[in-house]
CSV table of C-alpha atoms (C1' of nucleotides) in Angstrom, one decimal:
chain,number,residue,atom,x,y,z
A,1,MET,CA,147.1,83.1,121.3
A,2,SER,CA,147.9,80.9,118.5
A,3,ARG,CA,144.3,80.1,117.5
A,4,PRO,CA,142.2,83.0,118.5
A,5,THR,CA,138.8,81.0,117.7
A,6,ALA,CA,139.3,81.6,113.9
A,7,PRO,CA,136.2,82.3,111.6
A,8,ALA,CA,135.0,78.5,111.9
A,9,PRO,CA,137.0,76.2,109.9
A,10,ALA,CA,133.8,74.1,109.6
A,11,ARG,CA,135.2,70.8,110.3
A,12,PRO,CA,133.3,67.6,109.3
A,13,GLY,CA,131.1,65.5,111.4
A,14,ARG,CA,127.9,66.1,113.1
A,15,ARG,CA,127.1,69.1,115.0
A,16,PRO,CA,126.1,69.2,118.6
A,17,GLY,CA,122.6,69.4,119.7
A,18,ASP,CA,119.8,70.1,117.4
A,19,SER,CA,121.5,71.8,114.4
A,20,GLY,CA,118.2,72.9,112.4
A,21,THR,CA,120.4,72.4,109.4
A,22,ARG,CA,117.5,70.6,107.5
A,23,ALA,CA,115.2,73.5,108.0
A,24,ALA,CA,117.9,75.9,107.0
A,25,ILE,CA,118.3,74.1,103.8
A,26,GLU,CA,114.6,74.1,102.9
A,27,ALA,CA,114.3,77.9,103.7
A,28,ALA,CA,117.3,78.7,101.4
A,29,ALA,CA,115.9,76.6,98.7
A,30,ARG,CA,112.3,78.2,99.0
A,31,ALA,CA,113.9,81.6,98.8
A,32,GLN,CA,116.2,80.8,95.9
A,33,PHE,CA,113.4,78.8,93.8
A,34,ALA,CA,111.2,81.9,94.5
A,35,ALA,CA,113.9,84.5,93.4
A,36,ARG,CA,115.5,82.6,90.6
A,37,GLY,CA,113.1,80.0,89.3
A,38,TYR,CA,114.0,76.2,89.1
A,39,GLU,CA,117.0,76.5,86.4
A,40,ARG,CA,119.0,79.2,88.0
A,41,SER,CA,118.9,77.7,91.3
A,42,THR,CA,121.7,75.7,92.1
A,43,MET,CA,122.2,73.1,95.0
A,44,ARG,CA,125.5,74.7,95.6
A,45,GLY,CA,124.1,78.2,95.8
A,46,ILE,CA,121.2,76.9,98.2
A,47,ALA,CA,124.0,75.0,100.2
A,48,ARG,CA,126.1,78.3,100.5
A,49,ASP,CA,123.1,80.3,101.6
A,50,ALA,CA,122.3,77.7,104.3
A,51,GLY,CA,125.9,77.6,105.4
A,52,VAL,CA,126.5,74.1,104.5
A,53,ASP,CA,128.3,71.8,102.1
A,54,ALA,CA,126.5,71.2,98.9
A,55,ALA,CA,126.8,67.4,99.4
A,56,LEU,CA,124.7,67.5,102.4
A,57,VAL,CA,121.7,69.1,100.4
A,58,ALA,CA,122.0,65.9,98.0
A,59,HIS,CA,122.2,63.7,101.2
A,60,PHE,CA,119.2,65.0,102.6
A,61,PHE,CA,116.9,65.4,99.4
A,62,GLY,CA,118.5,63.0,97.0
A,63,SER,CA,118.3,65.2,93.9
A,64,LYS,CA,117.4,68.8,92.8
A,65,GLU,CA,114.2,67.8,91.8
A,66,ARG,CA,113.2,66.0,94.8
A,67,LEU,CA,114.4,68.9,96.9
A,68,PHE,CA,112.0,71.1,94.7
A,69,ALA,CA,109.1,68.8,95.3
A,70,ALA,CA,109.7,68.8,99.0
A,71,VAL,CA,110.1,72.4,99.3
A,72,VAL,CA,107.4,74.0,97.2
A,73,GLU,CA,104.0,74.1,98.6
A,74,LEU,CA,101.0,76.2,98.4
A,75,PRO,CA,101.1,79.3,100.6
A,76,PHE,CA,98.0,78.4,102.2
A,77,ASP,CA,96.0,75.3,103.1
A,78,PRO,CA,93.1,74.9,100.4
A,79,SER,CA,91.1,72.7,102.7
A,80,GLU,CA,90.8,75.2,105.0
A,81,VAL,CA,90.6,78.3,102.8
A,82,ILE,CA,88.4,77.2,100.0
A,83,PRO,CA,85.3,76.4,102.1
A,84,ARG,CA,85.8,79.9,103.8
A,85,LEU,CA,85.9,81.8,100.7
A,86,VAL,CA,83.1,79.6,98.9
A,87,ALA,CA,80.7,79.8,102.0
A,88,GLY,CA,78.7,82.8,102.6
A,89,GLU,CA,77.0,85.3,100.2
A,90,ARG,CA,77.1,83.9,96.6
A,91,ALA,CA,77.2,87.3,95.0
A,92,ASP,CA,80.4,88.4,97.0
A,93,VAL,CA,82.5,85.1,96.4
A,94,GLY,CA,84.5,86.9,93.7
A,95,ARG,CA,85.3,89.8,96.1
A,96,ARG,CA,86.4,87.2,98.9
A,97,PHE,CA,88.9,85.4,96.3
A,98,ALA,CA,90.2,88.8,95.3
A,99,THR,CA,90.6,89.7,98.9
A,100,PHE,CA,92.3,86.6,99.7
A,101,LEU,CA,94.7,86.9,96.7
A,102,VAL,CA,95.9,90.3,97.6
A,103,SER,CA,96.4,89.4,101.2
A,104,VAL,CA,98.6,86.4,99.9
A,105,LEU,CA,100.4,88.7,97.7
A,106,ASP,CA,101.1,91.2,100.4
A,107,ASP,CA,102.8,88.6,102.8
A,108,ALA,CA,106.5,88.2,101.9
A,109,ASP,CA,106.8,84.7,102.5
A,110,ALA,CA,103.3,83.6,101.1
A,111,ARG,CA,104.3,85.4,97.8
A,112,ALA,CA,107.7,84.1,97.9
A,113,ARG,CA,106.0,80.4,97.8
A,114,LEU,CA,103.6,81.4,95.1
A,115,LEU,CA,106.2,83.0,92.8
A,116,ALA,CA,108.4,79.7,93.3
A,117,LEU,CA,105.3,77.9,91.9
A,118,VAL,CA,104.5,79.9,88.9
A,119,ARG,CA,108.2,80.5,87.9
A,120,ALA,CA,109.2,76.8,88.2
A,121,ALA,CA,105.9,75.8,86.2
A,122,ALA,CA,107.3,78.2,83.5
A,123,THR,CA,110.5,76.5,82.9
A,124,GLU,CA,111.1,72.9,83.9
A,125,PRO,CA,108.9,70.5,82.5
A,126,GLY,CA,109.3,68.3,85.4
A,127,ALA,CA,108.6,70.9,87.9
A,128,ALA,CA,105.6,72.1,85.7
A,129,ASP,CA,104.2,68.6,86.1
A,130,ALA,CA,104.6,68.7,90.0
A,131,VAL,CA,103.1,72.1,90.0
A,132,ARG,CA,100.1,70.9,87.9
A,133,THR,CA,99.3,68.1,89.9
A,134,LEU,CA,99.7,69.7,93.2
A,135,VAL,CA,97.5,72.7,91.9
A,136,THR,CA,95.0,70.2,90.3
A,137,THR,CA,94.3,67.9,93.3
A,138,ARG,CA,94.6,70.5,96.1
A,139,VAL,CA,92.8,73.3,94.6
A,140,VAL,CA,91.0,72.9,91.4
A,141,GLU,CA,89.2,69.8,92.5
A,142,PRO,CA,88.2,71.1,95.9
A,143,LEU,CA,87.1,74.0,94.4
A,144,VAL,CA,85.1,72.3,91.6
A,145,ALA,CA,83.4,70.1,94.2
A,146,ALA,CA,82.7,73.2,96.3
A,147,LEU,CA,81.2,75.5,93.7
A,148,GLY,CA,78.3,73.3,92.4
A,149,VAL,CA,77.9,75.3,89.4
A,150,SER,CA,77.8,73.9,85.6
A,151,ASP,CA,81.3,74.1,83.8
A,152,ALA,CA,83.0,74.2,87.1
A,153,GLY,CA,86.4,73.1,85.7
A,154,LEU,CA,86.6,75.6,83.1
A,155,ARG,CA,85.9,78.1,85.8
A,156,ALA,CA,88.4,76.9,88.0
A,157,GLY,CA,90.7,77.1,85.0
A,158,LEU,CA,89.9,80.8,84.3
A,159,LEU,CA,90.2,81.9,87.8
A,160,GLY,CA,93.6,80.2,87.8
A,161,SER,CA,94.6,81.9,84.6
A,162,GLN,CA,93.8,85.4,85.9
A,163,ILE,CA,95.7,84.7,89.3
A,164,VAL,CA,98.7,83.3,87.3
A,165,GLY,CA,98.6,86.4,85.0
A,166,LEU,CA,98.4,88.8,87.7
A,167,VAL,CA,101.3,87.2,89.5
A,168,MET,CA,103.5,87.4,86.2
A,169,VAL,CA,102.8,90.7,85.2
A,170,ARG,CA,102.6,92.4,88.8
A,171,HIS,CA,105.4,90.5,90.5
A,172,VAL,CA,107.5,88.5,88.1
A,173,VAL,CA,108.0,91.1,85.2
A,174,GLY,CA,106.7,94.1,87.4
A,175,VAL,CA,104.9,96.1,84.5
A,176,GLU,CA,103.8,99.5,85.9
A,177,PRO,CA,101.3,100.7,86.7
A,178,LEU,CA,99.8,97.4,87.6
A,179,ALA,CA,102.7,96.8,89.9
A,180,GLY,CA,102.3,99.8,91.9
A,181,VAL,CA,98.7,99.6,92.3
A,182,PRO,CA,97.4,99.3,96.1
A,183,GLY,CA,95.8,96.1,97.1
A,184,GLU,CA,92.3,97.6,98.0
A,185,ARG,CA,92.1,99.0,94.3
A,186,LEU,CA,93.2,95.5,92.9
A,187,VAL,CA,90.7,93.9,94.9
A,188,GLU,CA,87.9,96.3,93.4
A,189,VAL,CA,89.2,95.8,90.1
A,190,LEU,CA,89.6,92.1,90.0
A,191,ALA,CA,86.3,91.1,92.0
A,192,PRO,CA,83.8,91.4,89.1
A,193,THR,CA,86.1,89.3,86.9
A,194,LEU,CA,86.5,86.3,89.4
A,195,GLN,CA,82.7,86.7,90.3
A,196,ARG,CA,81.7,86.3,86.6
A,197,TYR,CA,84.4,83.1,86.4
A,198,LEU,CA,83.1,81.8,89.4
A,199,THR,CA,79.3,82.2,89.3
A,200,GLU,CA,77.8,84.2,86.3
A,201,PRO,CA,76.7,82.7,83.1
A,202,LEU,CA,79.8,82.3,80.7
B,1,MET,CA,133.4,55.3,43.6
B,2,SER,CA,135.9,55.7,46.4
B,3,ARG,CA,133.9,58.6,47.8
B,4,PRO,CA,130.2,58.1,47.2
B,5,THR,CA,129.2,61.3,48.7
B,6,ALA,CA,129.6,60.3,52.1
B,7,PRO,CA,127.3,61.9,55.0
B,8,ALA,CA,128.8,65.2,54.4
B,9,PRO,CA,132.1,65.4,56.6
B,10,ALA,CA,131.2,69.2,56.9
B,11,ARG,CA,134.2,70.9,56.0
B,12,PRO,CA,135.2,74.2,57.1
B,13,GLY,CA,134.8,77.4,54.7
B,14,ARG,CA,132.2,79.4,53.3
B,15,ARG,CA,129.3,77.4,51.7
B,16,PRO,CA,128.6,78.1,47.9
B,17,GLY,CA,125.5,80.3,47.2
B,18,ASP,CA,123.1,81.8,49.5
B,19,SER,CA,123.3,79.4,52.4
B,20,GLY,CA,120.4,80.6,54.3
B,21,THR,CA,122.2,79.6,57.3
B,22,ARG,CA,121.5,82.8,59.4
B,23,ALA,CA,117.7,82.3,58.9
B,24,ALA,CA,118.0,78.6,60.0
B,25,ILE,CA,119.7,79.6,63.0
B,26,GLU,CA,116.9,82.3,63.9
B,27,ALA,CA,114.3,79.7,63.5
B,28,ALA,CA,116.1,77.2,65.5
B,29,ALA,CA,116.5,79.7,68.2
B,30,ARG,CA,113.0,80.6,68.4
B,31,ALA,CA,111.9,77.3,68.3
B,32,GLN,CA,114.0,76.2,71.0
B,33,PHE,CA,113.3,79.5,73.2
B,34,ALA,CA,109.6,78.7,72.8
B,35,ALA,CA,109.9,75.1,73.8
B,36,ARG,CA,112.3,75.2,76.7
B,37,GLY,CA,112.7,78.5,77.8
B,38,TYR,CA,115.6,80.7,78.0
B,39,GLU,CA,117.8,79.0,80.5
B,40,ARG,CA,117.3,75.5,79.2
B,41,SER,CA,118.0,76.6,75.6
B,42,THR,CA,121.7,76.2,74.5
B,43,MET,CA,123.5,77.6,72.0
B,44,ARG,CA,125.2,74.4,71.1
B,45,GLY,CA,121.5,72.9,70.7
B,46,ILE,CA,120.4,75.6,68.5
B,47,ALA,CA,123.4,75.1,66.6
B,48,ARG,CA,122.7,71.4,66.2
B,49,ASP,CA,119.1,72.0,65.4
B,50,ALA,CA,120.2,74.4,62.6
B,51,GLY,CA,122.9,72.0,61.3
B,52,VAL,CA,125.6,74.4,62.1
B,53,ASP,CA,128.6,74.4,64.3
B,54,ALA,CA,128.2,76.2,67.8
B,55,ALA,CA,130.6,79.0,67.1
B,56,LEU,CA,128.9,80.0,64.0
B,57,VAL,CA,126.0,81.0,66.2
B,58,ALA,CA,128.3,83.0,68.5
B,59,HIS,CA,129.9,84.6,65.4
B,60,PHE,CA,126.6,85.9,63.9
B,61,PHE,CA,124.8,87.1,67.1
B,62,GLY,CA,127.7,87.6,69.6
B,63,SER,CA,126.2,86.1,72.7
B,64,LYS,CA,123.3,84.1,73.9
B,65,GLU,CA,121.4,87.4,75.2
B,66,ARG,CA,121.7,89.2,72.1
B,67,LEU,CA,120.5,86.1,70.1
B,68,PHE,CA,117.6,86.2,72.1
B,69,ALA,CA,117.0,89.9,71.7
B,70,ALA,CA,117.4,89.3,68.1
B,71,VAL,CA,115.1,86.6,67.6
B,72,VAL,CA,112.3,87.5,70.2
B,73,GLU,CA,109.7,89.4,68.7
B,74,LEU,CA,106.0,89.8,68.6
B,75,PRO,CA,104.0,87.5,66.6
B,76,PHE,CA,102.3,90.3,65.0
B,77,ASP,CA,102.8,94.0,64.1
B,78,PRO,CA,101.1,96.0,67.0
B,79,SER,CA,101.1,99.1,64.8
B,80,GLU,CA,98.7,97.4,62.6
B,81,VAL,CA,96.8,95.5,64.8
B,82,ILE,CA,95.9,97.7,67.6
B,83,PRO,CA,94.3,100.3,65.5
B,84,ARG,CA,92.3,97.7,63.9
B,85,LEU,CA,91.0,96.2,67.0
B,86,VAL,CA,90.3,99.4,68.7
B,87,ALA,CA,88.3,100.7,65.8
B,88,GLY,CA,84.9,100.1,65.3
B,89,GLU,CA,82.1,99.5,67.6
B,90,ARG,CA,83.4,100.3,71.0
B,91,ALA,CA,81.0,97.9,72.6
B,92,ASP,CA,82.5,94.8,70.8
B,93,VAL,CA,86.3,95.6,71.3
B,94,GLY,CA,86.7,93.0,74.0
B,95,ARG,CA,85.4,90.3,71.6
B,96,ARG,CA,87.9,91.8,68.7
B,97,PHE,CA,90.7,91.3,71.2
B,98,ALA,CA,89.6,87.9,72.2
B,99,THR,CA,89.2,86.5,68.8
B,100,PHE,CA,92.6,88.1,67.7
B,101,LEU,CA,94.4,86.4,70.8
B,102,VAL,CA,92.6,82.9,69.9
B,103,SER,CA,93.8,83.4,66.3
B,104,VAL,CA,97.3,83.9,67.4
B,105,LEU,CA,97.2,81.0,69.6
B,106,ASP,CA,96.1,78.8,67.0
B,107,ASP,CA,98.7,79.7,64.5
B,108,ALA,CA,101.9,77.6,65.4
B,109,ASP,CA,104.3,79.9,64.5
B,110,ALA,CA,102.8,82.8,66.3
B,111,ARG,CA,101.9,80.9,69.4
B,112,ALA,CA,105.8,80.0,69.5
B,113,ARG,CA,106.9,83.4,69.4
B,114,LEU,CA,104.5,84.4,72.2
B,115,LEU,CA,105.5,81.6,74.3
B,116,ALA,CA,109.0,82.4,74.0
B,117,LEU,CA,108.2,85.8,75.3
B,118,VAL,CA,106.3,84.5,78.1
B,119,ARG,CA,108.7,81.5,79.3
B,120,ALA,CA,111.7,83.9,79.0
B,121,ALA,CA,110.1,86.6,80.9
B,122,ALA,CA,109.5,84.2,83.9
B,123,THR,CA,113.1,83.0,84.2
B,124,GLU,CA,115.9,85.3,83.1
B,125,PRO,CA,116.0,88.6,84.7
B,126,GLY,CA,117.8,90.1,81.6
B,127,ALA,CA,115.3,88.4,79.2
B,128,ALA,CA,112.4,90.0,81.5
B,129,ASP,CA,113.7,93.4,81.1
B,130,ALA,CA,113.9,92.8,77.3
B,131,VAL,CA,110.4,91.6,77.1
B,132,ARG,CA,109.0,94.5,79.6
B,133,THR,CA,110.3,97.2,77.4
B,134,LEU,CA,109.3,95.5,74.2
B,135,VAL,CA,105.7,95.0,75.4
B,136,THR,CA,105.6,98.4,77.1
B,137,THR,CA,106.7,100.4,74.0
B,138,ARG,CA,105.3,98.3,71.3
B,139,VAL,CA,101.9,97.5,72.7
B,140,VAL,CA,101.1,99.2,76.0
B,141,GLU,CA,102.0,102.6,75.2
B,142,PRO,CA,100.1,102.5,71.6
B,143,LEU,CA,97.1,100.8,73.2
B,144,VAL,CA,96.9,103.4,76.0
B,145,ALA,CA,97.0,106.3,73.2
B,146,ALA,CA,94.3,104.6,71.2
B,147,LEU,CA,91.8,103.8,74.0
B,148,GLY,CA,91.3,107.3,75.2
B,149,VAL,CA,89.8,106.2,78.3
B,150,SER,CA,90.7,106.9,82.2
B,151,ASP,CA,93.1,104.6,84.0
B,152,ALA,CA,94.3,103.3,80.3
B,153,GLY,CA,97.7,102.2,82.0
B,154,LEU,CA,96.0,100.1,84.4
B,155,ARG,CA,93.5,98.6,81.9
B,156,ALA,CA,96.4,97.6,79.7
B,157,GLY,CA,98.0,95.8,82.4
B,158,LEU,CA,94.9,94.0,83.3
B,159,LEU,CA,94.4,93.0,79.7
B,160,GLY,CA,97.9,91.9,79.6
B,161,SER,CA,97.6,89.9,82.8
B,162,GLN,CA,94.7,87.9,81.5
B,163,ILE,CA,96.4,87.1,78.4
B,164,VAL,CA,99.7,86.1,80.0
B,165,GLY,CA,97.7,84.0,82.5
B,166,LEU,CA,95.9,82.3,79.8
B,167,VAL,CA,99.0,81.4,77.8
B,168,MET,CA,100.5,80.1,80.9
B,169,VAL,CA,97.6,77.9,82.1
B,170,ARG,CA,96.7,76.7,78.5
B,171,HIS,CA,100.0,76.3,76.9
B,172,VAL,CA,102.7,76.2,79.2
B,173,VAL,CA,101.3,74.1,82.0
B,174,GLY,CA,98.4,72.9,80.0
B,175,VAL,CA,95.8,72.6,82.7
B,176,GLU,CA,92.6,70.7,81.6
B,177,PRO,CA,89.8,71.4,80.7
B,178,LEU,CA,91.1,74.7,79.8
B,179,ALA,CA,93.7,73.5,77.5
B,180,GLY,CA,91.2,71.5,75.5
B,181,VAL,CA,88.6,74.1,75.2
B,182,PRO,CA,88.0,75.1,71.5
B,183,GLY,CA,88.6,78.5,70.3
B,184,GLU,CA,85.1,79.7,69.7
B,185,ARG,CA,84.1,79.0,73.1
B,186,LEU,CA,87.3,80.7,74.6
B,187,VAL,CA,86.4,83.8,72.7
B,188,GLU,CA,82.9,83.9,74.2
B,189,VAL,CA,84.2,83.3,77.7
B,190,LEU,CA,87.1,86.0,77.5
B,191,ALA,CA,85.3,88.6,75.6
B,192,PRO,CA,83.3,90.1,78.5
B,193,THR,CA,86.3,90.2,80.8
B,194,LEU,CA,88.6,92.0,78.3
B,195,GLN,CA,85.6,94.2,77.5
B,196,ARG,CA,85.2,95.2,80.9
B,197,TYR,CA,89.1,95.9,81.4
B,198,LEU,CA,89.3,98.0,78.2
B,199,THR,CA,86.1,100.2,78.5
B,200,GLU,CA,83.7,99.6,81.3
B,201,PRO,CA,84.1,101.2,84.8
B,202,LEU,CA,86.6,99.8,86.9
C,1,DT,C1',130.4,51.6,127.2
C,2,DC,C1',130.2,50.4,122.8
C,3,DG,C1',128.6,50.8,118.4
C,4,DC,C1',125.5,51.8,114.6
C,5,DG,C1',123.6,55.2,111.9
C,6,DA,C1',122.9,59.8,111.0
C,7,DA,C1',124.8,64.5,110.1
C,8,DC,C1',128.5,66.8,108.0
C,9,DT,C1',132.7,67.9,104.8
C,10,DC,C1',136.2,67.1,101.1
C,11,DT,C1',137.3,65.7,96.7
C,12,DA,C1',136.6,64.8,92.5
C,13,DC,C1',134.3,62.8,88.3
C,14,DG,C1',132.0,63.7,84.1
C,15,DA,C1',129.0,66.4,81.6
C,16,DC,C1',127.8,70.4,79.6
C,17,DC,C1',128.1,75.5,78.9
C,18,DG,C1',129.4,80.0,76.5
C,19,DA,C1',132.8,82.2,74.6
C,20,DT,C1',137.5,82.7,71.9
C,21,DG,C1',141.0,82.4,68.5
C,22,DA,C1',143.0,80.3,64.5
C,23,DA,C1',142.5,78.0,60.1
C,24,DT,C1',139.9,77.1,55.9
C,25,DT,C1',137.0,78.3,51.8
C,26,DA,C1',134.1,81.2,49.3
C,27,DG,C1',132.0,85.6,47.4
C,28,DG,C1',132.7,89.8,45.4
C,29,DC,C1',135.1,94.3,44.1
C,30,DT,C1',138.8,96.1,41.7
D,1,DA,C1',143.8,87.8,38.5
D,2,DG,C1',144.1,89.6,43.1
D,3,DC,C1',142.6,90.6,47.7
D,4,DC,C1',139.4,91.8,51.3
D,5,DT,C1',135.8,90.2,53.7
D,6,DA,C1',132.3,87.1,55.2
D,7,DA,C1',131.0,82.4,56.2
D,8,DT,C1',132.2,78.1,58.4
D,9,DT,C1',134.4,74.6,61.2
D,10,DC,C1',137.8,72.9,64.9
D,11,DA,C1',140.1,72.9,69.1
D,12,DT,C1',139.8,74.6,73.6
D,13,DC,C1',139.6,77.2,77.6
D,14,DG,C1',137.8,78.3,82.0
D,15,DG,C1',133.7,77.7,84.5
D,16,DT,C1',129.6,75.5,86.7
D,17,DC,C1',126.7,72.0,87.7
D,18,DG,C1',124.7,67.7,89.9
D,19,DT,C1',125.9,64.0,92.0
D,20,DA,C1',128.9,60.0,94.2
D,21,DG,C1',132.2,58.2,97.3
D,22,DA,C1',134.9,58.1,101.3
D,23,DG,C1',136.2,60.1,105.2
D,24,DT,C1',135.1,62.5,110.0
D,25,DT,C1',132.2,63.7,114.0
D,26,DC,C1',128.5,63.2,117.1
D,27,DG,C1',123.7,61.2,119.3
D,28,DC,C1',121.6,57.5,121.1
D,29,DG,C1',119.9,53.1,122.0
D,30,DA,C1',121.4,48.3,123.6
DNA sequence: TCGCGAACTCTACGACCGATGAATTAGGCT
DNA sequence: AGCCTAATTCATCGGTCGTAGAGTTCGCGA
C-alpha cells in the first residue's frame, strides 16, 4: 500500500506502444495558435496541453516557427474545393463561395484553423510570410487559373480581403450584430459582393 | 578639453526646459504598436526609440496596457468625418467612404494608427476589447444614427469587415497585386461594395 | 539477444520582459 | 531662498520564454 499507483510521476523514457504523442502535440498547437495567435502561444503551454515535456516539442519540431509551419494548414483542400465552386452556373458563383465560407466558419475545427492563419498573419512577420505563400500558391493561383476572367489577381485579392475582414470582425473581435447573424443571412448578404468581385466588371 | 561634450552620459534628473519627452514616447509607441503589433512591442524598445529609460515609460503611463490605450486612437475624428461623408447625394456615399479610406491609407501617420488598431485587435484580448469599444462607440453607433436605414448595425459591420480585410491583405500581409493597386483604382473597385452595404437592399 | 535509434524527462542557460523603488535633478510656487 | 512636485536614471526583482544537453526508457531490426 506504500505506492497506490500515484498520479503518474511521468518518468522519462519512451512510452510503450503507439503513444500518439506527436498527434497530441499537433492538436494542442493548432488549438493554441488559433485561440491565442502566434506570439501568445508558448511551446511550454502547448506541451502542457499535450501532457508532455516542453523539450519534446522542440525535439519533434525543432523550433516554434517550424512547429507553426508544420501545424498550420488550410481548413479545406483547395484542389478539391476550388474547381467545385467555380464549376456550374457562373451567375451563382458568389453564392457558392459565400455558402462554402459560412460552412467552414460553422465547423469548430475548420474555423480554428482559419483563425490560426489570420491571427498569426497579423502578428509575426515570419508567420505572415508562411501564410502569404501558403495562401498565394494553394488558393490564389489556382483560383486565378480557374476563373478565366480579366484582373483575376485583383479579384482574388478582393475576395480574400472580404473573407479575412469577415473573420476578423465576426470571430476575432466579435462585433455585434455581425457576430450573431445566422449563417443563411450572411450568405445572402455576402453573395452579391463576392459575385461582383469574381465575375462582374470592376 | 578634458570633457569634449562626450556622447551624453545621460545623467538622471529632470531635463531643463520643455523636454517634450512624453510626446516622443507616445510617437515611438504608436510607431512600434503599428509596426509590430501589441505583443511584439516592448516598453524597453519604445523607450529606446524615444531616447529614454524604460522606467520613465512606466512612470508616465503606468503599464503597457495603459500605454496602449492612451496611444491608440482613430486616425480621424469620426464626429467630423461621418456627417460629412453621409451628407450629400446618397447614391455616392459608397464612393465617398472609399475615397476617404484610401486617403487615410495614403497618409503614413494615419495609416500607422489604423494598423496599430487592427494588429492589436488580432492579438491581445484586452487590446481587442479596447478596440471594439472604441470603434463601436465612436464609429459604429454614430454611423448607424446618421444612416437612417434599416439593418444599420449589420450594414456598419459589413462596411467595417471590408475595411479591416483590405487593411489586413493590403498593408499587413501585403498580398499582390492588391498591395500595389493605385488608390484611384481601389476607390473605383471598392465603391460599389460599400455603396451596397450602406444603402442598397441586403 | 543485442544494440542502435527514437521517444521521453530533467535541468539549466541566457535572454528578455514588465514592473518597482530609490536616488538625482530641475521647475515652479511661496 | 526654500520646498514640494515632477521628470529622469539606475539597479534590480520575479517571471517567462525558447532552446540545448544529458540522461532514461522503450521499440525494433540484425
